[in-house]
Coordinates of C-alpha atoms and ligand atoms in Angstrom, one line a residue:
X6 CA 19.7 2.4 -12.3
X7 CA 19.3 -1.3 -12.0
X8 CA 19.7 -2.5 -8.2
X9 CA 21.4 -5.8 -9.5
X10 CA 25.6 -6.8 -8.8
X11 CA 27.7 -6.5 -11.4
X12 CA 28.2 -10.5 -11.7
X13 CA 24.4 -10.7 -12.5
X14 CA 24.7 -7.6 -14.8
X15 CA 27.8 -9.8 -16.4
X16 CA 26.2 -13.0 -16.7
X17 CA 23.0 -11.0 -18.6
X18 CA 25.5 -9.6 -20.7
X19 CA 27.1 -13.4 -21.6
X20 CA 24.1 -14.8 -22.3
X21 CA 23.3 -11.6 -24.6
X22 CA 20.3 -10.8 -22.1
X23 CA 19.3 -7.2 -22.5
X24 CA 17.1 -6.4 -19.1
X25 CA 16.9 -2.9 -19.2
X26 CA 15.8 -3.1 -23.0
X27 CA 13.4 -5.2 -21.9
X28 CA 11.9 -3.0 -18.8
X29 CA 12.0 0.0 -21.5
X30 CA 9.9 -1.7 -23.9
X31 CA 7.0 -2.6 -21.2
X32 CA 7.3 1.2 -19.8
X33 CA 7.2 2.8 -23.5
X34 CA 4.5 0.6 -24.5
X35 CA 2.8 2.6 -21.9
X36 CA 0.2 -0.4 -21.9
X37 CA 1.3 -1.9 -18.5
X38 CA 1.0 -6.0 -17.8
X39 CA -2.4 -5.7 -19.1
X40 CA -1.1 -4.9 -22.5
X41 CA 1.4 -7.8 -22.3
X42 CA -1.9 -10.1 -21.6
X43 CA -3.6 -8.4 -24.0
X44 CA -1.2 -9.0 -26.6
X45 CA -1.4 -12.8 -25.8
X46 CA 1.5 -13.9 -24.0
X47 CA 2.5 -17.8 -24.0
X48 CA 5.4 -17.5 -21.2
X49 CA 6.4 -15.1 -18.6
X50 CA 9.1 -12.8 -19.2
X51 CA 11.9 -13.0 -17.7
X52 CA 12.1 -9.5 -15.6
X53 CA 8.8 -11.0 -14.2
X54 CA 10.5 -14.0 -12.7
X55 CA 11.1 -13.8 -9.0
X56 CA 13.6 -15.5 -6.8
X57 CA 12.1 -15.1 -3.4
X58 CA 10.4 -17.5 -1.8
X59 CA 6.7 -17.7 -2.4
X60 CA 6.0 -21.3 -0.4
X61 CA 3.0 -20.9 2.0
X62 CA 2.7 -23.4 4.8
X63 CA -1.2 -23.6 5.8
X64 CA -2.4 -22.9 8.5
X65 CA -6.0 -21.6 10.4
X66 CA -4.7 -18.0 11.6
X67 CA -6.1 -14.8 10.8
X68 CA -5.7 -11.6 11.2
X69 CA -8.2 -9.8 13.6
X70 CA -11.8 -8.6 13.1
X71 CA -12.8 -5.8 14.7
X72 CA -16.8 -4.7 14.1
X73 CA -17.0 -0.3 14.3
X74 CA -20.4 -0.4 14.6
X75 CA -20.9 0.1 18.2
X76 CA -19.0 3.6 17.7
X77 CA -21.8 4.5 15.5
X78 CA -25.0 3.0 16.3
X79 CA -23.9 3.9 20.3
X80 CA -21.8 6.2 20.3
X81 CA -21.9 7.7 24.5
X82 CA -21.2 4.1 25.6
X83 CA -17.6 4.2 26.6
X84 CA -17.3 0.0 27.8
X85 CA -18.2 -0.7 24.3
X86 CA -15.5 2.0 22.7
X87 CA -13.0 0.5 25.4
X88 CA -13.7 -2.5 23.9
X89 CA -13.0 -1.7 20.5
X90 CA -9.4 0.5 21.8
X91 CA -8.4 -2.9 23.3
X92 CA -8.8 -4.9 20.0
X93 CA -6.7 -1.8 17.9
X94 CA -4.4 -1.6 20.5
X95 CA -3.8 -5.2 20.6
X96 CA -3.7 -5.9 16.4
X97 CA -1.5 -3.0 16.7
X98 CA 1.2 -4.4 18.8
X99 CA 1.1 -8.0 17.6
X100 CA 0.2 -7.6 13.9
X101 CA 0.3 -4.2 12.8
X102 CA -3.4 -5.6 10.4
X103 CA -6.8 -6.1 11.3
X104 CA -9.8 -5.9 9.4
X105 CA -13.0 -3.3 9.9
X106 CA -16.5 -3.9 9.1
X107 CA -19.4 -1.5 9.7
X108 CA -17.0 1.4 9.3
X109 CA -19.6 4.0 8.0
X110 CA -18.5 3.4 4.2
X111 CA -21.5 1.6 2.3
X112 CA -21.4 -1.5 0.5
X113 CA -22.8 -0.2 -2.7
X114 CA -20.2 2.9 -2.1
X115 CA -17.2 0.5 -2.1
X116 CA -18.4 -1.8 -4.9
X117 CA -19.0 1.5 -7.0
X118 CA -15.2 2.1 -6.0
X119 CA -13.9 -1.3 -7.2
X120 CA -15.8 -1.0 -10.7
X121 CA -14.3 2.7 -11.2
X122 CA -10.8 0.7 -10.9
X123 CA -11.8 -2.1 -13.5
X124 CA -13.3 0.6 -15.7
X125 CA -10.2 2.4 -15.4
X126 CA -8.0 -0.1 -16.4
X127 CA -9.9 -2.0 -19.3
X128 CA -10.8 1.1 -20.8
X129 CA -10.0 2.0 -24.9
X130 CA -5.6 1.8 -24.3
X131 CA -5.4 4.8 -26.1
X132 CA -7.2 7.3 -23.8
X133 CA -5.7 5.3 -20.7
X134 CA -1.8 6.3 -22.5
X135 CA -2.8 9.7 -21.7
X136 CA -2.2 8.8 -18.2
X137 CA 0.5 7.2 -18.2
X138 CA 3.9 9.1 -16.4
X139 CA 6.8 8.3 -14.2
X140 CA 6.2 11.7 -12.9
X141 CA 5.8 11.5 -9.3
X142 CA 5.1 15.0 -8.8
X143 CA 1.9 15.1 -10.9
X144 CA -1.4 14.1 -8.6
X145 CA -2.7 12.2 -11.2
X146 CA -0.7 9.1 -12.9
X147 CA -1.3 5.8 -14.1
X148 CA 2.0 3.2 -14.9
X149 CA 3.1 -0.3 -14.0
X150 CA 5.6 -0.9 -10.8
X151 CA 6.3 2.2 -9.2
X152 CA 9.7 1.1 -9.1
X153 CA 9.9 -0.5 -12.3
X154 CA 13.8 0.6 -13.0
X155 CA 15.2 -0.7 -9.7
X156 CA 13.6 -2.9 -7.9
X157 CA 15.6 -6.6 -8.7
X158 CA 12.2 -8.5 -10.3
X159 CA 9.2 -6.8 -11.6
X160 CA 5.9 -7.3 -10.3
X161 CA 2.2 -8.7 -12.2
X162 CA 0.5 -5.4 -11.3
X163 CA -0.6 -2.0 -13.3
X164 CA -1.9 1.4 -10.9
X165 CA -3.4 4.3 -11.0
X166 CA -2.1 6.8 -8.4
X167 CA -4.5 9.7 -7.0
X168 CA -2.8 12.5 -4.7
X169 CA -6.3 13.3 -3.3
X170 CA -5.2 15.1 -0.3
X171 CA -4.5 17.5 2.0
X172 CA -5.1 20.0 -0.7
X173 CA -8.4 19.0 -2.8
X174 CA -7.7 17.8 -6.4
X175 CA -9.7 19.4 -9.5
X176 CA -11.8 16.5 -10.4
X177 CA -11.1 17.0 -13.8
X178 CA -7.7 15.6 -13.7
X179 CA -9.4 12.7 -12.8
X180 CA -10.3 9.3 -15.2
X181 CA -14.0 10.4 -16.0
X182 CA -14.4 6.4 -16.0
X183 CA -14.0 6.7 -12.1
X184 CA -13.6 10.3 -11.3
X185 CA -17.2 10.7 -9.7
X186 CA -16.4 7.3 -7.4
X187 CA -12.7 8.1 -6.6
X188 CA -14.3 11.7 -5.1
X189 CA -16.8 9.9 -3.1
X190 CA -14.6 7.0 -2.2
X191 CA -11.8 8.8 -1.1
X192 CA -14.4 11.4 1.1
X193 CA -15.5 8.2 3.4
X194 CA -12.0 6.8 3.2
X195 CA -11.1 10.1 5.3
X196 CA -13.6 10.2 7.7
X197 CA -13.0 6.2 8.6
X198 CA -9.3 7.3 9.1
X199 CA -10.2 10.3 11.1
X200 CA -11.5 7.7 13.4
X201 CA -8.9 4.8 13.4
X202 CA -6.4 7.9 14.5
X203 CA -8.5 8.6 17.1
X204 CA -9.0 5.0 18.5
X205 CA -5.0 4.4 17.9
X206 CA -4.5 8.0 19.9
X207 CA -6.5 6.3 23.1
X208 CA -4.3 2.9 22.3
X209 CA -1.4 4.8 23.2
X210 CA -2.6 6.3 26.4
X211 CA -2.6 10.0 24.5
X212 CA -5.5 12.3 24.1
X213 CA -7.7 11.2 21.5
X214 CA -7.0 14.2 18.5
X215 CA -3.2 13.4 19.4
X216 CA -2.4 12.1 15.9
X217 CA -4.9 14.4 14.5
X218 CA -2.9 17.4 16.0
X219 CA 0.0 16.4 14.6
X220 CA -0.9 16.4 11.0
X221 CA -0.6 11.8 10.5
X222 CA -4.5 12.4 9.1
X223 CA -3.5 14.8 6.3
X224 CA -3.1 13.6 2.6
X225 CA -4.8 10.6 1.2
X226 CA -3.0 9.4 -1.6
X227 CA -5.1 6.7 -2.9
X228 CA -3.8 4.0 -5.8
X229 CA -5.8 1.4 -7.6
X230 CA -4.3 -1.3 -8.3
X231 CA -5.0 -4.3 -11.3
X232 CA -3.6 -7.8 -10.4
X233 CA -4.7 -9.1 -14.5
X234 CA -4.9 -13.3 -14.6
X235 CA -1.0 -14.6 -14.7
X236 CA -0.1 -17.7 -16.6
X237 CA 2.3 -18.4 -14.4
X238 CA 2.1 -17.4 -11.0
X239 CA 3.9 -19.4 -9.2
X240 CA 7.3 -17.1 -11.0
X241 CA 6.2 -14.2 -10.1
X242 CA 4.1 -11.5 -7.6
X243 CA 1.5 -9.2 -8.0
X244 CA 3.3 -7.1 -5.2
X245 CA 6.3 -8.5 -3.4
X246 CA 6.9 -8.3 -0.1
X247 CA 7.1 -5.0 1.2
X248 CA 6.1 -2.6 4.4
X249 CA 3.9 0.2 3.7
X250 CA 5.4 3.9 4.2
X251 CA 2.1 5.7 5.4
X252 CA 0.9 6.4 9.1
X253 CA -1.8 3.8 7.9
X254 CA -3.0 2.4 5.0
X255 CA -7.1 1.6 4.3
X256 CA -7.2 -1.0 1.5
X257 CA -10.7 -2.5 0.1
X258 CA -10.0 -5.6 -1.7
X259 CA -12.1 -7.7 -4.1
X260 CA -13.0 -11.2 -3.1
X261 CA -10.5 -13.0 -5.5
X262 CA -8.0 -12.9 -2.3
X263 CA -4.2 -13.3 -2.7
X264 CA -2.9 -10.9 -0.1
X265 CA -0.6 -12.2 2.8
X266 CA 0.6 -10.8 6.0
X267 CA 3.9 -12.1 7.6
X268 CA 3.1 -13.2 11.0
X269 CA 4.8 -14.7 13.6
X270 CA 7.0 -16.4 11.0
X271 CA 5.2 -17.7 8.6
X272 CA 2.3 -15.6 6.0
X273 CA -1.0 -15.8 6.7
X274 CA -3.9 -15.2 3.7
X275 CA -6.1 -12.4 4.1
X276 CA -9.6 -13.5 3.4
X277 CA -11.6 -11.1 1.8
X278 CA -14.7 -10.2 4.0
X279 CA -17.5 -8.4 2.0
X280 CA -18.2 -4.9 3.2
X281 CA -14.9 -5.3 5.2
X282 CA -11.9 -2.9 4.8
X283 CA -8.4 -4.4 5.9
X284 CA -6.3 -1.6 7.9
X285 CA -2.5 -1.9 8.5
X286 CA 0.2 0.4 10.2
X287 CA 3.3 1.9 8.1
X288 CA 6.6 3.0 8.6
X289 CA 5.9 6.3 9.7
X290 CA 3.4 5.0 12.8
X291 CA 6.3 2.4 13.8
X292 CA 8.9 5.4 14.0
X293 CA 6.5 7.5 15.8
X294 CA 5.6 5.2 18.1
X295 CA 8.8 4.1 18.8
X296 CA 8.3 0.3 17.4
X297 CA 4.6 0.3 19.9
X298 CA 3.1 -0.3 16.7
X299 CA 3.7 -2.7 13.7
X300 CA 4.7 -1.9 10.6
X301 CA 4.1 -5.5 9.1
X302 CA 5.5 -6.7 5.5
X303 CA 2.8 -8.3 3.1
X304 CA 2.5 -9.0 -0.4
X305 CA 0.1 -10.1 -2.9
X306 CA 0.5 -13.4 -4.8
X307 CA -0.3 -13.5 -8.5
X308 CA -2.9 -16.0 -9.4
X309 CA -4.3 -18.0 -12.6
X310 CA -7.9 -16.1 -11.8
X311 CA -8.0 -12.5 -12.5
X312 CA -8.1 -9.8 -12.9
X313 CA -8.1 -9.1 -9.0
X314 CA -8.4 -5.1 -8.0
X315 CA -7.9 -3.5 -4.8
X316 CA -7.6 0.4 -3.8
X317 CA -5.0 0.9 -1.0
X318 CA -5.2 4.6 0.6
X319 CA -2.0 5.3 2.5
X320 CA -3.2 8.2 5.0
X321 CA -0.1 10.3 4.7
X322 CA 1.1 13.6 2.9
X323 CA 3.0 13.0 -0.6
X324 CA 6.0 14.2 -1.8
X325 CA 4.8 18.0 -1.8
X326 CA 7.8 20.3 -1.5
X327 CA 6.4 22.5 1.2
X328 CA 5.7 19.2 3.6
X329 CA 8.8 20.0 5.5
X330 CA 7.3 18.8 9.0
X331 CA 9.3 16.4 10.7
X332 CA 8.6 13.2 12.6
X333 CA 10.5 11.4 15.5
X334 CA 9.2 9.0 18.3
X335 CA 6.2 10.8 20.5
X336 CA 8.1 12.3 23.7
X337 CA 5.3 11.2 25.7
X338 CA 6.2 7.4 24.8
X339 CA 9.6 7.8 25.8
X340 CA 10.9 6.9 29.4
X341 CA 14.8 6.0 30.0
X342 CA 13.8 2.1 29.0
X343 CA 12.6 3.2 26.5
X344 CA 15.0 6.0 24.7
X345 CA 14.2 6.6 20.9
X346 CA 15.5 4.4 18.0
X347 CA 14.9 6.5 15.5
X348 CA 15.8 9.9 13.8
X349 CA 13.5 12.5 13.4
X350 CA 12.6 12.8 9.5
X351 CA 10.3 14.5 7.5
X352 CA 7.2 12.5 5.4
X353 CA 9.2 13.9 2.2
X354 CA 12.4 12.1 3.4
X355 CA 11.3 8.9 4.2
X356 CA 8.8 8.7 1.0
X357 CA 11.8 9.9 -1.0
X358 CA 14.1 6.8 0.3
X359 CA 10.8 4.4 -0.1
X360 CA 10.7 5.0 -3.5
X361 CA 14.6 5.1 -4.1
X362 CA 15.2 1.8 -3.2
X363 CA 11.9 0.2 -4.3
X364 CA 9.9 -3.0 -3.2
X365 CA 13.4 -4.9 -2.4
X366 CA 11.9 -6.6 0.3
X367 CA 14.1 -4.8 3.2
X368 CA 11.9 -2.2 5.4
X369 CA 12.8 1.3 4.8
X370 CA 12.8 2.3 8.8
X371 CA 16.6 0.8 8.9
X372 CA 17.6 3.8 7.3
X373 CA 16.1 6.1 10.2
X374 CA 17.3 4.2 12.8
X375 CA 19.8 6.1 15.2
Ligands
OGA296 C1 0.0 -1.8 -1.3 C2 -0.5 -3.1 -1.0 C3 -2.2 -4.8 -1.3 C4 -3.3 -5.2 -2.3 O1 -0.5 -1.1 -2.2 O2 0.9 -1.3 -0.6 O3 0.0 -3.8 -0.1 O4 -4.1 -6.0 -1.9 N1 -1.6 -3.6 -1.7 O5 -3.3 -4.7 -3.4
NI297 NI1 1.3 -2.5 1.0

């Protein structure tokens, strides 16, 4: 199903434009935008080309920076945890993004994770084919756009997705180029977001294991992504502008940068930090928090340099059949101000919509709202 309108569909067919033969031939070639780079492409193709708006106006903001070392290194001192509940509670309200350093993961633990992701990708094509599925029920898959056969313009970008939680994965259906990393990885990636649910718990005014209790910290599923070098990038994105559909997502980023979070109007550039992680707030968090928290659209430019890599772990369940758990706005949040806007709706249900409609650049939490 293509998500265009039937005058576009007729003026492809006019001009004897075949789009979906040309979206079949990158997905059978099972070789992703690296292959098309590979191959040595002079020009963009078209399903590539983007009509959104990709202008930047400059400017000196930036998202916050909050330092978690105090939780470790002093752990009883509760003005100093205040401190940092104040800082989540306010980059949760007015940007739904901050960024983390001295989390607990270490540097060389991380940097071990981002060479897993460029071994991964630029390893023999043949053996990487044997990943590759549209199967979104399999734990382990590697393609190129999620959404390839519906969102309206395709994006610069090739991923590996890893269901690595709540129940454990055999390693072995891992990429040996990055299964040892991915394990490790994903077990401090865990622990961090054990701890942002605890701090966002306290935000709210709710017991600290609140969002623990009700299941938001379960499932990990964790995809690596490969931005390759783009001859044109001012057509196109490596990942239009979308909302994330997790309670919250951890993404460790290289230092090329290109990811930008809309703010106040306008996108601000995220500035890589080394040994920082950047932290934002999906759809699920807004709906159970009753639009408390941000769920804030971003996307990822493409760029001449490359290839950029980043991991993005969205700390939700997948689309498991037995998840049948359902989510509304916390009662406790609630007062006769402020009644709920949104349905209750199970992790399955809204995932399921995410991926129907695809990175269209409209937020998936209309669909929930009552
Ligand atoms: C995502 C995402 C950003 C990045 O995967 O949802 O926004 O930097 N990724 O790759
Ligand atoms: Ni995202």
């Amino acid at each position: 199903m293509l998500s265009k309108n039937l005058t576009e569909i007729k003026e492809d067919h006019e001009h004897g434009y075949d789009r979906h033969k040309d979206l079949k031939a990158l997905d059978e070639s099972k070789a992703g935008v690296k292959g098309l780079v590979d191959a040595g492409l002079s020009k963009l193709p078209k399903i590539f080309i983007h009509e959104q708006d990709k202008t930047t106006t400059s400017n000196n903001l930036s998202i916050p920076l909050i330092d978690f070392g105090p939780l470790f290194t002093n752990p009883t001192n509760s003005s100093s945890r205040f401190e940092i509940i104040e800082k989540v509670k306010y980059a949760s309200e007015k940007w739904g993004f901050f960024q983390i350093v001295n989390h607990g993961i270490p540097t060389t633990v991380l940097d071990e994770m981002l060479d897993g992701v460029v071994r991964f990708h630029e390893q023999d094509t043949e053996i990487k084919k044997e990943f590759y599925s549209r199967d979104v029920t399999k734990r382990v898959y590697y393609n190129t756009n999620f959404d390839l056969y519906v969102t309206p313009a395709v994006n610069w970008r090739d991923t590996l997705s890893c269901v690595m939680g709540p129940q454990s994965l055999d390693p072995q259906k891992l990429p040996t180029v990055c299964r040892d990393i991915t394990v490790k990885y994903s077990e401090y990636v865990k622990k961090v977001g054990i701890v942002l649910f605890e701090l966002l718990s306290e935000a709210l005014g709710l017991n600290s294991s609140y969002l623990k209790d009700i299941d938001c910290a379960e499932g990990i599923f964790l995809i690596s992504h490969y931005y390759p070098p783009c001859l044109e990038p001012e057509l196109t994105f490596g990942t239009s502008a979308h909302s994330d559909s997790s309670f919250l997502t951890i993404l460790l980023q290289d230092q090329l940068g290109g990811l930008q979070v809309f703010h106040e109007n306008q996108w601000i550039d995220v500035t890589p930090i080394p040994g920082a992680l950047v932290v934002n707030l999906g759809d699920l968090m807004q709906l159970i928090t009753n639009d408390k928290f941000l769920s804030v659209k971003h996307r990822v430019l493409a760029q001449k340099i490359g290839p950029r890599v980043s991991v993005a772990c969205f700390i939700r369940q997948h689309l498991s059949p037995e998840n049948l758990k359902r989510y509304g706005p916390i009662c406790e949040l609630l007062t006769p101000e402020n009644p709920p806007i949104y349905k209750e709706t199970s992790v399955k249900d809204l995932v399921s919509h995410y991926y129907g409609k695809g990175l269209d650049g409209k937020s998936a939490l209309d669909h929930f709202r009552l």
